Amino acid sequence: MIFRDFSKGVIFSAQTAVGILGNFSLVYCYIFLSYTEHKLRSTDLILKHLMMANSLVLLSNGVPQTMMAFGFKHFFNDFTCKLTLYIQRVGRSVSISIVCLLSVFQAIKICPMNSTWKDLKVKATKYITFSIYLCWILYMVVNLIFPIYHSGKWNKNVTKKRDVQYCSTDRDKISDSLYTALLVFPEVLFSVLIIWSSGSMTLILYRHKQQVQHIHSAHLSSRLSPESRATQNILALVCTFVSFYTLSSILNACAAFSYNSSWWLVNSNVFISVCFPTVSPFLMSRDSQVFRLCSHWVRNTIP
């Protein structure tokens, strides 16, 4: 038991440290370059807020699990439990909605001028900031409902509870219905939009590649074209998102229908839910202007 808890603490602490390092690095680069008057793309603004949401998910999942594994249970009470669960839900919801916003925005951005979406290409950039802050405000308000219906304090006498080890939450029909309507349904809708928009982008880029393939000379055929690199970045991001969040949703459903979840189910669910926030900054940094400009500045200033 001691070895199992120690291994859990090491895994979660390492996962949290790597994820926080990656997310904070991109956020720092964005803030630094904003003050140096570099003109950034709209997608980099979306990425900054995605990194912030990812950081909330990492901190609210990894830190409590690590503390529990190393025996620091006395830090958790009714208030800290509700606060932690609130931050988890806000971070997860905003992360999903921002990924959807990024995917849809990119699909609109690269659509041909003769398509039915051509009028949205100019308008989309204007509403990016508004859409981002709307996601934050909406989910911060929506998730305030659940502390009202939930008792976050650890209570072994509760028969219907969702166990996350450092606290448990009461379950009733009202809270379950609200959770499904306000959080689960939008997540499913966002996932469908992400898959659809990313598939559209892949198809557009593939058709464009076929149209311009004849202008590429033979000696460049072994190199990846910009369209191919963009396609790979899109597929990597979407496949990672869909894989981890689908598996996380399945584990969440199993935990929701299980009144006394097993140790492996609870910890596997937490680990999988943190995987996408951990790896996403390293996937996105390949196509982030912020990361490239910051790296260029570091190379030029450090001898």
PDB file of N, CA and C in Angstrom, residues 100-155:
ATOM      1  N   CYS A 100     -12.296  23.635 -29.362  1.00  0.00           N
ATOM      2  CA  CYS A 100     -13.326  23.718 -30.402  1.00  0.00           C
ATOM      3  C   CYS A 100     -13.238  25.047 -31.141  1.00  0.00           C
ATOM      4  N   LEU A 101     -13.054  26.133 -30.393  1.00  0.00           N
ATOM      5  CA  LEU A 101     -12.940  27.454 -31.008  1.00  0.00           C
ATOM      6  C   LEU A 101     -11.729  27.527 -31.929  1.00  0.00           C
ATOM      7  N   LEU A 102     -10.614  26.969 -31.484  1.00  0.00           N
ATOM      8  CA  LEU A 102      -9.404  26.966 -32.299  1.00  0.00           C
ATOM      9  C   LEU A 102      -9.601  26.180 -33.586  1.00  0.00           C
ATOM     10  N   SER A 103     -10.209  25.016 -33.470  1.00  0.00           N
ATOM     11  CA  SER A 103     -10.404  24.165 -34.641  1.00  0.00           C
ATOM     12  C   SER A 103     -11.364  24.806 -35.644  1.00  0.00           C
ATOM     13  N   VAL A 104     -12.483  25.363 -35.165  1.00  0.00           N
ATOM     14  CA  VAL A 104     -13.452  26.000 -36.050  1.00  0.00           C
ATOM     15  C   VAL A 104     -12.856  27.252 -36.684  1.00  0.00           C
ATOM     16  N   PHE A 105     -12.119  28.041 -35.906  1.00  0.00           N
ATOM     17  CA  PHE A 105     -11.514  29.262 -36.434  1.00  0.00           C
ATOM     18  C   PHE A 105     -10.522  28.937 -37.551  1.00  0.00           C
ATOM     19  N   GLN A 106      -9.705  27.918 -37.369  1.00  0.00           N
ATOM     20  CA  GLN A 106      -8.753  27.538 -38.394  1.00  0.00           C
ATOM     21  C   GLN A 106      -9.461  27.028 -39.644  1.00  0.00           C
ATOM     22  N   ALA A 107     -10.558  26.306 -39.456  1.00  0.00           N
ATOM     23  CA  ALA A 107     -11.317  25.814 -40.609  1.00  0.00           C
ATOM     24  C   ALA A 107     -11.883  26.977 -41.421  1.00  0.00           C
ATOM     25  N   ILE A 108     -12.400  27.991 -40.735  1.00  0.00           N
ATOM     26  CA  ILE A 108     -12.918  29.172 -41.433  1.00  0.00           C
ATOM     27  C   ILE A 108     -11.787  29.938 -42.113  1.00  0.00           C
ATOM     28  N   LYS A 109     -10.650  29.996 -41.445  1.00  0.00           N
ATOM     29  CA  LYS A 109      -9.523  30.785 -41.948  1.00  0.00           C
ATOM     30  C   LYS A 109      -8.965  30.241 -43.253  1.00  0.00           C
ATOM     31  N   ILE A 110      -8.922  28.931 -43.414  1.00  0.00           N
ATOM     32  CA  ILE A 110      -8.300  28.344 -44.602  1.00  0.00           C
ATOM     33  C   ILE A 110      -9.310  27.947 -45.668  1.00  0.00           C
ATOM     34  N   CYS A 111     -10.588  28.224 -45.428  1.00  0.00           N
ATOM     35  CA  CYS A 111     -11.590  27.838 -46.426  1.00  0.00           C
ATOM     36  C   CYS A 111     -11.407  28.670 -47.697  1.00  0.00           C
ATOM     37  N   PRO A 112     -11.677  28.122 -48.870  1.00  0.00           N
ATOM     38  CA  PRO A 112     -11.517  28.858 -50.133  1.00  0.00           C
ATOM     39  C   PRO A 112     -12.426  30.087 -50.183  1.00  0.00           C
ATOM     40  N   MET A 113     -12.013  31.068 -50.964  1.00  0.00           N
ATOM     41  CA  MET A 113     -12.778  32.314 -51.072  1.00  0.00           C
ATOM     42  C   MET A 113     -14.123  32.109 -51.760  1.00  0.00           C
ATOM     43  N   ASN A 114     -14.251  31.053 -52.544  1.00  0.00           N
ATOM     44  CA  ASN A 114     -15.517  30.803 -53.234  1.00  0.00           C
ATOM     45  C   ASN A 114     -16.459  29.903 -52.448  1.00  0.00           C
ATOM     46  N   SER A 115     -16.114  29.627 -51.193  1.00  0.00           N
ATOM     47  CA  SER A 115     -16.956  28.771 -50.367  1.00  0.00           C
ATOM     48  C   SER A 115     -18.064  29.589 -49.714  1.00  0.00           C
ATOM     49  N   THR A 116     -19.011  28.877 -49.100  1.00  0.00           N
ATOM     50  CA  THR A 116     -20.134  29.554 -48.446  1.00  0.00           C
ATOM     51  C   THR A 116     -19.717  30.249 -47.159  1.00  0.00           C
ATOM     52  N   TRP A 117     -18.512  29.939 -46.662  1.00  0.00           N
ATOM     53  CA  TRP A 117     -18.029  30.516 -45.406  1.00  0.00           C
ATOM     54  C   TRP A 117     -17.131  31.731 -45.632  1.00  0.00           C
ATOM     55  N   LYS A 118     -17.054  32.214 -46.858  1.00  0.00           N
ATOM     56  CA  LYS A 118     -16.109  33.286 -47.141  1.00  0.00           C
ATOM     57  C   LYS A 118     -16.426  34.563 -46.370  1.00  0.00           C
ATOM     58  N   ASP A 119     -17.723  34.816 -46.105  1.00  0.00           N
ATOM     59  CA  ASP A 119     -18.098  36.024 -45.369  1.00  0.00           C
ATOM     60  C   ASP A 119     -17.661  35.957 -43.907  1.00  0.00           C
ATOM     61  N   LEU A 120     -17.471  34.744 -43.400  1.00  0.00           N
ATOM     62  CA  LEU A 120     -17.074  34.592 -41.996  1.00  0.00           C
ATOM     63  C   LEU A 120     -15.577  34.785 -41.785  1.00  0.00           C
ATOM     64  N   LYS A 121     -14.801  34.757 -42.857  1.00  0.00           N
ATOM     65  CA  LYS A 121     -13.349  34.846 -42.711  1.00  0.00           C
ATOM     66  C   LYS A 121     -12.926  36.172 -42.076  1.00  0.00           C
ATOM     67  N   VAL A 122     -13.594  37.260 -42.467  1.00  0.00           N
ATOM     68  CA  VAL A 122     -13.267  38.575 -41.904  1.00  0.00           C
ATOM     69  C   VAL A 122     -13.894  38.751 -40.532  1.00  0.00           C
ATOM     70  N   LYS A 123     -15.124  38.287 -40.370  1.00  0.00           N
ATOM     71  CA  LYS A 123     -15.828  38.469 -39.106  1.00  0.00           C
ATOM     72  C   LYS A 123     -15.252  37.602 -37.986  1.00  0.00           C
ATOM     73  N   ALA A 124     -14.717  36.437 -38.337  1.00  0.00           N
ATOM     74  CA  ALA A 124     -14.247  35.493 -37.316  1.00  0.00           C
ATOM     75  C   ALA A 124     -13.158  36.106 -36.440  1.00  0.00           C
ATOM     76  N   THR A 125     -12.219  36.815 -37.062  1.00  0.00           N
ATOM     77  CA  THR A 125     -11.114  37.413 -36.306  1.00  0.00           C
ATOM     78  C   THR A 125     -11.611  38.461 -35.318  1.00  0.00           C
ATOM     79  N   LYS A 126     -12.650  39.197 -35.686  1.00  0.00           N
ATOM     80  CA  LYS A 126     -13.173  40.249 -34.822  1.00  0.00           C
ATOM     81  C   LYS A 126     -13.812  39.701 -33.553  1.00  0.00           C
ATOM     82  N   TYR A 127     -14.365  38.507 -33.641  1.00  0.00           N
ATOM     83  CA  TYR A 127     -15.104  37.950 -32.511  1.00  0.00           C
ATOM     84  C   TYR A 127     -14.302  36.939 -31.703  1.00  0.00           C
ATOM     85  N   ILE A 128     -13.029  36.784 -31.994  1.00  0.00           N
ATOM     86  CA  ILE A 128     -12.212  35.811 -31.273  1.00  0.00           C
ATOM     87  C   ILE A 128     -12.119  36.162 -29.793  1.00  0.00           C
ATOM     88  N   THR A 129     -11.742  37.404 -29.492  1.00  0.00           N
ATOM     89  CA  THR A 129     -11.582  37.815 -28.091  1.00  0.00           C
ATOM     90  C   THR A 129     -12.898  37.695 -27.330  1.00  0.00           C
ATOM     91  N   PHE A 130     -13.965  38.142 -27.943  1.00  0.00           N
ATOM     92  CA  PHE A 130     -15.281  38.042 -27.304  1.00  0.00           C
ATOM     93  C   PHE A 130     -15.646  36.589 -27.020  1.00  0.00           C
ATOM     94  N   SER A 131     -15.395  35.699 -27.974  1.00  0.00           N
ATOM     95  CA  SER A 131     -15.742  34.285 -27.813  1.00  0.00           C
ATOM     96  C   SER A 131     -14.936  33.639 -26.690  1.00  0.00           C
ATOM     97  N   ILE A 132     -13.656  34.006 -26.595  1.00  0.00           N
ATOM     98  CA  ILE A 132     -12.804  33.428 -25.557  1.00  0.00           C
ATOM     99  C   ILE A 132     -13.299  33.815 -24.166  1.00  0.00           C
ATOM    100  N   TYR A 133     -13.539  35.105 -23.965  1.00  0.00           N
ATOM    101  CA  TYR A 133     -13.992  35.553 -22.644  1.00  0.00           C
ATOM    102  C   TYR A 133     -15.409  35.084 -22.343  1.00  0.00           C
ATOM    103  N   LEU A 134     -16.217  34.886 -23.363  1.00  0.00           N
ATOM    104  CA  LEU A 134     -17.542  34.331 -23.147  1.00  0.00           C
ATOM    105  C   LEU A 134     -17.451  32.909 -22.598  1.00  0.00           C
ATOM    106  N   CYS A 135     -16.514  32.124 -23.133  1.00  0.00           N
ATOM    107  CA  CYS A 135     -16.307  30.762 -22.623  1.00  0.00           C
ATOM    108  C   CYS A 135     -15.930  30.775 -21.149  1.00  0.00           C
ATOM    109  N   TRP A 136     -15.000  31.652 -20.792  1.00  0.00           N
ATOM    110  CA  TRP A 136     -14.572  31.738 -19.392  1.00  0.00           C
ATOM    111  C   TRP A 136     -15.730  32.147 -18.482  1.00  0.00           C
ATOM    112  N   ILE A 137     -16.413  33.222 -18.835  1.00  0.00           N
ATOM    113  CA  ILE A 137     -17.489  33.734 -17.986  1.00  0.00           C
ATOM    114  C   ILE A 137     -18.634  32.731 -17.883  1.00  0.00           C
ATOM    115  N   LEU A 138     -18.999  32.134 -19.007  1.00  0.00           N
ATOM    116  CA  LEU A 138     -20.115  31.198 -19.026  1.00  0.00           C
ATOM    117  C   LEU A 138     -19.860  30.003 -18.118  1.00  0.00           C
ATOM    118  N   TYR A 139     -18.672  29.403 -18.235  1.00  0.00           N
ATOM    119  CA  TYR A 139     -18.403  28.204 -17.438  1.00  0.00           C
ATOM    120  C   TYR A 139     -18.063  28.527 -15.987  1.00  0.00           C
ATOM    121  N   MET A 140     -17.559  29.702 -15.721  1.00  0.00           N
ATOM    122  CA  MET A 140     -17.371  30.104 -14.329  1.00  0.00           C
ATOM    123  C   MET A 140     -18.711  30.274 -13.625  1.00  0.00           C
ATOM    124  N   VAL A 141     -19.710  30.782 -14.344  1.00  0.00           N
ATOM    125  CA  VAL A 141     -21.046  30.946 -13.771  1.00  0.00           C
ATOM    126  C   VAL A 141     -21.768  29.606 -13.670  1.00  0.00           C
ATOM    127  N   VAL A 142     -21.709  28.813 -14.751  1.00  0.00           N
ATOM    128  CA  VAL A 142     -22.420  27.534 -14.771  1.00  0.00           C
ATOM    129  C   VAL A 142     -21.922  26.611 -13.662  1.00  0.00           C
ATOM    130  N   ASN A 143     -20.621  26.559 -13.467  1.00  0.00           N
ATOM    131  CA  ASN A 143     -20.068  25.647 -12.469  1.00  0.00           C
ATOM    132  C   ASN A 143     -20.272  26.121 -11.045  1.00  0.00           C
ATOM    133  N   LEU A 144     -20.740  27.342 -10.853  1.00  0.00           N
ATOM    134  CA  LEU A 144     -21.099  27.796  -9.510  1.00  0.00           C
ATOM    135  C   LEU A 144     -22.353  27.107  -8.998  1.00  0.00           C
ATOM    136  N   ILE A 145     -23.136  26.525  -9.904  1.00  0.00           N
ATOM    137  CA  ILE A 145     -24.368  25.846  -9.495  1.00  0.00           C
ATOM    138  C   ILE A 145     -24.068  24.616  -8.663  1.00  0.00           C
ATOM    139  N   PHE A 146     -23.008  23.909  -9.010  1.00  0.00           N
ATOM    140  CA  PHE A 146     -22.784  22.604  -8.413  1.00  0.00           C
ATOM    141  C   PHE A 146     -22.366  22.627  -6.951  1.00  0.00           C
ATOM    142  N   PRO A 147     -21.590  23.614  -6.469  1.00  0.00           N
ATOM    143  CA  PRO A 147     -21.355  23.661  -5.028  1.00  0.00           C
ATOM    144  C   PRO A 147     -22.628  23.827  -4.212  1.00  0.00           C
ATOM    145  N   ILE A 148     -23.691  24.374  -4.827  1.00  0.00           N
ATOM    146  CA  ILE A 148     -24.957  24.525  -4.113  1.00  0.00           C
ATOM    147  C   ILE A 148     -25.622  23.170  -3.897  1.00  0.00           C
ATOM    148  N   TYR A 149     -25.507  22.289  -4.889  1.00  0.00           N
ATOM    149  CA  TYR A 149     -26.173  20.992  -4.822  1.00  0.00           C
ATOM    150  C   TYR A 149     -25.269  19.885  -4.284  1.00  0.00           C
ATOM    151  N   HIS A 150     -23.992  20.188  -4.131  1.00  0.00           N
ATOM    152  CA  HIS A 150     -23.050  19.160  -3.687  1.00  0.00           C
ATOM    153  C   HIS A 150     -22.526  19.469  -2.301  1.00  0.00           C
ATOM    154  N   SER A 151     -22.311  18.427  -1.556  1.00  0.00           N
ATOM    155  CA  SER A 151     -21.582  18.555  -0.302  1.00  0.00           C
ATOM    156  C   SER A 151     -20.194  18.020  -0.532  1.00  0.00           C
ATOM    157  N   GLY A 152     -19.185  18.884  -0.493  1.00  0.00           N
ATOM    158  CA  GLY A 152     -17.846  18.474  -0.860  1.00  0.00           C
ATOM    159  C   GLY A 152     -17.064  17.825   0.255  1.00  0.00           C
ATOM    160  N   LYS A 153     -17.600  17.830   1.452  1.00  0.00           N
ATOM    161  CA  LYS A 153     -16.841  17.313   2.597  1.00  0.00           C
ATOM    162  C   LYS A 153     -16.776  15.798   2.565  1.00  0.00           C
ATOM    163  N   TRP A 154     -15.655  15.279   2.967  1.00  0.00           N
ATOM    164  CA  TRP A 154     -15.505  13.831   3.040  1.00  0.00           C
ATOM    165  C   TRP A 154     -16.443  13.257   4.089  1.00  0.00           C
ATOM    166  N   ASN A 155     -17.255  12.300   3.681  1.00  0.00           N
ATOM    167  CA  ASN A 155     -18.247  11.751   4.578  1.00  0.00           C
ATOM    168  C   ASN A 155     -18.460  10.287   4.237  1.00  0.00           C
TER     169      ASN A 155
END
